[in-house]
Amino acid sequence: MKNIYRPVIMNTTFYAEFDSMGPGGNTSQRIPLEHILTSEQAKSFTVDKVFLEHPKWIDYTYLF
């Protein structure tokens, strides 16, 4: 079944990754819409900037 909403999603979503590792970490065959970020570019993606606020539902004390 064709997803009629796909063009809208592709035009309004920013697909990016940084420092991927493990079995799916090979970025050489990613689609052209995906952005492979440098460490400098990744610094600009903060929780506050992505959500346009400091969400209260995120546990900022959690360490992973």
Tab-separated table of N, CA, C and O in Angstrom:
chain	number	residue	atom	x	y	z
A	1	MET	N	0.833	-1.182	0.000
A	1	MET	CA	0.000	0.000	0.000
A	1	MET	C	0.875	1.241	0.000
A	1	MET	O	1.808	1.371	0.781
A	2	LYS	N	0.590	2.163	-0.857
A	2	LYS	CA	1.375	3.389	-0.970
A	2	LYS	C	1.038	4.346	0.171
A	2	LYS	O	-0.123	4.552	0.497
A	3	ASN	N	2.061	4.899	0.767
A	3	ASN	CA	1.864	5.868	1.841
A	3	ASN	C	1.733	7.253	1.220
A	3	ASN	O	2.719	7.863	0.820
A	4	ILE	N	0.516	7.778	1.156
A	4	ILE	CA	0.302	9.073	0.512
A	4	ILE	C	0.881	10.226	1.314
A	4	ILE	O	1.040	11.325	0.811
A	5	TYR	N	1.221	10.007	2.587
A	5	TYR	CA	1.765	11.061	3.441
A	5	TYR	C	3.289	11.136	3.388
A	5	TYR	O	3.887	12.046	3.906
A	6	ARG	N	3.921	10.184	2.764
A	6	ARG	CA	5.385	10.125	2.739
A	6	ARG	C	6.034	11.403	2.203
A	6	ARG	O	6.992	11.885	2.801
A	7	PRO	N	5.557	11.981	1.093
A	7	PRO	CA	6.200	13.219	0.629
A	7	PRO	C	6.153	14.340	1.659
A	7	PRO	O	7.104	15.095	1.799
A	8	VAL	N	5.080	14.434	2.418
A	8	VAL	CA	4.979	15.455	3.451
A	8	VAL	C	5.997	15.192	4.554
A	8	VAL	O	6.703	16.088	5.002
A	9	ILE	N	6.085	13.953	4.980
A	9	ILE	CA	7.040	13.585	6.022
A	9	ILE	C	8.467	13.880	5.561
A	9	ILE	O	9.262	14.454	6.296
A	10	MET	N	8.797	13.505	4.346
A	10	MET	CA	10.149	13.694	3.837
A	10	MET	C	10.505	15.173	3.711
A	10	MET	O	11.659	15.541	3.798
A	11	ASN	N	9.514	16.028	3.518
A	11	ASN	CA	9.786	17.455	3.362
A	11	ASN	C	9.754	18.223	4.681
A	11	ASN	O	10.103	19.394	4.713
A	12	THR	N	9.321	17.584	5.749
A	12	THR	CA	9.215	18.296	7.028
A	12	THR	C	10.047	17.659	8.137
A	12	THR	O	10.000	18.113	9.266
A	13	THR	N	10.781	16.627	7.817
A	13	THR	CA	11.561	15.916	8.822
A	13	THR	C	13.043	15.987	8.472
A	13	THR	O	13.419	15.857	7.314
A	14	PHE	N	13.874	16.188	9.460
A	14	PHE	CA	15.322	16.238	9.272
A	14	PHE	C	15.905	14.938	9.804
A	14	PHE	O	15.885	14.691	11.008
A	15	TYR	N	16.375	14.096	8.911
A	15	TYR	CA	16.966	12.816	9.293
A	15	TYR	C	18.465	13.004	9.455
A	15	TYR	O	19.145	13.415	8.525
A	16	ALA	N	18.971	12.717	10.655
A	16	ALA	CA	20.397	12.896	10.900
A	16	ALA	C	20.880	11.877	11.916
A	16	ALA	O	20.109	11.338	12.696
A	17	GLU	N	22.174	11.619	11.866
A	17	GLU	CA	22.789	10.753	12.876
A	17	GLU	C	24.221	11.199	13.085
A	17	GLU	O	24.825	11.864	12.250
A	18	PHE	N	24.728	10.808	14.242
A	18	PHE	CA	26.094	11.181	14.606
A	18	PHE	C	26.771	10.024	15.316
A	18	PHE	O	26.200	9.419	16.225
A	19	ASP	N	27.964	9.700	14.878
A	19	ASP	CA	28.825	8.737	15.559
A	19	ASP	C	28.150	7.376	15.748
A	19	ASP	O	28.247	6.771	16.817
A	20	SER	N	27.447	6.916	14.713
A	20	SER	CA	26.755	5.623	14.802
A	20	SER	C	27.746	4.475	14.863
A	20	SER	O	28.756	4.479	14.170
A	21	MET	N	27.418	3.494	15.699
A	21	MET	CA	28.283	2.323	15.866
A	21	MET	C	27.416	1.075	15.910
A	21	MET	O	26.193	1.164	15.964
A	22	GLY	N	28.054	-0.064	15.907
A	22	GLY	CA	27.336	-1.322	16.014
A	22	GLY	C	26.892	-1.854	14.661
A	22	GLY	O	27.296	-1.348	13.620
A	23	PRO	N	26.028	-2.871	14.668
A	23	PRO	CA	25.615	-3.528	13.427
A	23	PRO	C	24.983	-2.585	12.399
A	23	PRO	O	25.159	-2.782	11.201
A	24	GLY	N	24.272	-1.576	12.826
A	24	GLY	CA	23.647	-0.647	11.884
A	24	GLY	C	24.426	0.636	11.695
A	24	GLY	O	23.936	1.585	11.103
A	25	GLY	N	25.650	0.666	12.170
A	25	GLY	CA	26.432	1.894	12.167
A	25	GLY	C	27.116	2.263	10.870
A	25	GLY	O	27.639	3.365	10.744
A	26	ASN	N	27.113	1.375	9.890
A	26	ASN	CA	27.765	1.677	8.614
A	26	ASN	C	26.911	2.688	7.855
A	26	ASN	O	25.832	2.367	7.372
A	27	THR	N	27.398	3.900	7.706
A	27	THR	CA	26.618	4.971	7.088
A	27	THR	C	26.832	5.085	5.581
A	27	THR	O	26.238	5.952	4.945
A	28	SER	N	27.622	4.214	4.996
A	28	SER	CA	27.960	4.345	3.572
A	28	SER	C	26.776	4.131	2.633
A	28	SER	O	26.817	4.562	1.486
A	29	GLN	N	25.717	3.479	3.093
A	29	GLN	CA	24.582	3.214	2.213
A	29	GLN	C	23.301	3.920	2.689
A	29	GLN	O	22.195	3.482	2.399
A	30	ARG	N	23.453	5.027	3.367
A	30	ARG	CA	22.293	5.778	3.819
A	30	ARG	C	21.628	6.482	2.636
A	30	ARG	O	22.256	6.770	1.632
A	31	ILE	N	20.338	6.793	2.805
A	31	ILE	CA	19.619	7.496	1.750
A	31	ILE	C	20.122	8.935	1.654
A	31	ILE	O	20.640	9.481	2.636
A	32	PRO	N	19.985	9.557	0.494
A	32	PRO	CA	20.506	10.924	0.327
A	32	PRO	C	19.879	11.955	1.264
A	32	PRO	O	20.485	12.984	1.532
A	33	LEU	N	18.690	11.682	1.772
A	33	LEU	CA	18.039	12.638	2.671
A	33	LEU	C	18.635	12.648	4.060
A	33	LEU	O	18.400	13.562	4.840
A	34	GLU	N	19.397	11.618	4.386
A	34	GLU	CA	19.976	11.517	5.724
A	34	GLU	C	21.239	12.371	5.810
A	34	GLU	O	22.022	12.419	4.887
A	35	HIS	N	21.397	13.027	6.941
A	35	HIS	CA	22.576	13.850	7.183
A	35	HIS	C	23.470	13.140	8.186
A	35	HIS	O	23.029	12.787	9.274
A	36	ILE	N	24.716	12.930	7.819
A	36	ILE	CA	25.704	12.369	8.733
A	36	ILE	C	26.432	13.567	9.342
A	36	ILE	O	27.165	14.269	8.655
A	37	LEU	N	26.194	13.800	10.608
A	37	LEU	CA	26.700	15.008	11.258
A	37	LEU	C	28.149	14.873	11.709
A	37	LEU	O	28.569	13.818	12.167
A	38	THR	N	28.871	15.961	11.598
A	38	THR	CA	30.202	16.043	12.191
A	38	THR	C	30.025	16.346	13.675
A	38	THR	O	28.932	16.727	14.120
A	39	SER	N	31.099	16.222	14.449
A	39	SER	CA	30.981	16.515	15.881
A	39	SER	C	30.612	17.977	16.112
A	39	SER	O	29.845	18.297	17.023
A	40	GLU	N	31.094	18.861	15.262
A	40	GLU	CA	30.756	20.277	15.396
A	40	GLU	C	29.274	20.519	15.104
A	40	GLU	O	28.598	21.263	15.811
A	41	GLN	N	28.745	19.875	14.066
A	41	GLN	CA	27.325	20.017	13.735
A	41	GLN	C	26.445	19.416	14.828
A	41	GLN	O	25.398	19.968	15.167
A	42	ALA	N	26.847	18.291	15.394
A	42	ALA	CA	26.049	17.613	16.416
A	42	ALA	C	25.907	18.455	17.683
A	42	ALA	O	24.905	18.355	18.386
A	43	LYS	N	26.868	19.304	17.955
A	43	LYS	CA	26.805	20.161	19.152
A	43	LYS	C	25.598	21.092	19.141
A	43	LYS	O	25.124	21.513	20.189
A	44	SER	N	25.101	21.421	17.955
A	44	SER	CA	23.974	22.358	17.886
A	44	SER	C	22.627	21.679	18.128
A	44	SER	O	21.610	22.357	18.252
A	45	PHE	N	22.598	20.343	18.220
A	45	PHE	CA	21.354	19.622	18.477
A	45	PHE	C	21.237	19.328	19.969
A	45	PHE	O	21.666	18.303	20.460
A	46	THR	N	20.659	20.256	20.689
A	46	THR	CA	20.448	20.095	22.120
A	46	THR	C	18.965	19.823	22.370
A	46	THR	O	18.116	20.095	21.516
A	47	VAL	N	18.651	19.303	23.535
A	47	VAL	CA	17.249	19.039	23.893
A	47	VAL	C	16.447	20.340	23.819
A	47	VAL	O	15.355	20.383	23.263
A	48	ASP	N	16.995	21.403	24.367
A	48	ASP	CA	16.278	22.679	24.384
A	48	ASP	C	15.997	23.194	22.974
A	48	ASP	O	14.923	23.735	22.706
A	49	LYS	N	16.936	23.018	22.068
A	49	LYS	CA	16.735	23.498	20.698
A	49	LYS	C	15.775	22.600	19.916
A	49	LYS	O	14.967	23.091	19.135
A	50	VAL	N	15.848	21.307	20.132
A	50	VAL	CA	14.962	20.388	19.408
A	50	VAL	C	13.516	20.571	19.848
A	50	VAL	O	12.603	20.599	19.020
A	51	PHE	N	13.282	20.716	21.147
A	51	PHE	CA	11.925	20.854	21.674
A	51	PHE	C	11.493	22.311	21.829
A	51	PHE	O	10.373	22.587	22.236
A	52	LEU	N	12.381	23.231	21.542
A	52	LEU	CA	12.116	24.671	21.675
A	52	LEU	C	11.762	25.069	23.098
A	52	LEU	O	11.088	26.070	23.335
A	53	GLU	N	12.205	24.272	24.042
A	53	GLU	CA	12.003	24.551	25.466
A	53	GLU	C	12.820	23.535	26.266
A	53	GLU	O	13.488	22.691	25.703
A	54	HIS	N	12.744	23.614	27.574
A	54	HIS	CA	13.401	22.654	28.461
A	54	HIS	C	12.305	21.737	29.027
A	54	HIS	O	11.683	22.065	30.046
A	55	PRO	N	12.009	20.618	28.342
A	55	PRO	CA	10.873	19.764	28.743
A	55	PRO	C	11.001	19.261	30.174
A	55	PRO	O	12.060	18.822	30.599
A	56	LYS	N	9.913	19.306	30.886
A	56	LYS	CA	9.895	18.862	32.279
A	56	LYS	C	9.782	17.347	32.407
A	56	LYS	O	10.088	16.784	33.436
A	57	TRP	N	9.355	16.669	31.340
A	57	TRP	CA	9.154	15.228	31.408
A	57	TRP	C	10.447	14.428	31.205
A	57	TRP	O	10.468	13.223	31.379
A	58	ILE	N	11.541	15.102	30.880
A	58	ILE	CA	12.814	14.410	30.683
A	58	ILE	C	13.571	14.357	32.007
A	58	ILE	O	13.710	15.363	32.697
A	59	ASP	N	14.060	13.178	32.349
A	59	ASP	CA	14.858	13.001	33.564
A	59	ASP	C	16.306	13.372	33.241
A	59	ASP	O	17.053	12.573	32.689
A	60	TYR	N	16.699	14.578	33.562
A	60	TYR	CA	18.042	15.075	33.229
A	60	TYR	C	19.116	14.510	34.152
A	60	TYR	O	20.300	14.696	33.910
A	61	THR	N	18.720	13.803	35.208
A	61	THR	CA	19.699	13.197	36.105
A	61	THR	C	20.130	11.818	35.627
A	61	THR	O	21.081	11.257	36.136
A	62	TYR	N	19.396	11.267	34.655
A	62	TYR	CA	19.698	9.922	34.149
A	62	TYR	C	21.016	9.941	33.383
A	62	TYR	O	21.237	10.781	32.518
A	63	LEU	N	21.893	9.026	33.712
A	63	LEU	CA	23.174	8.895	33.020
A	63	LEU	C	23.175	7.568	32.259
A	63	LEU	O	22.847	6.533	32.816
A	64	PHE	N	23.571	7.609	31.014
A	64	PHE	CA	23.613	6.368	30.218
A	64	PHE	C	24.996	6.074	29.762
A	64	PHE	O	25.875	6.855	29.790
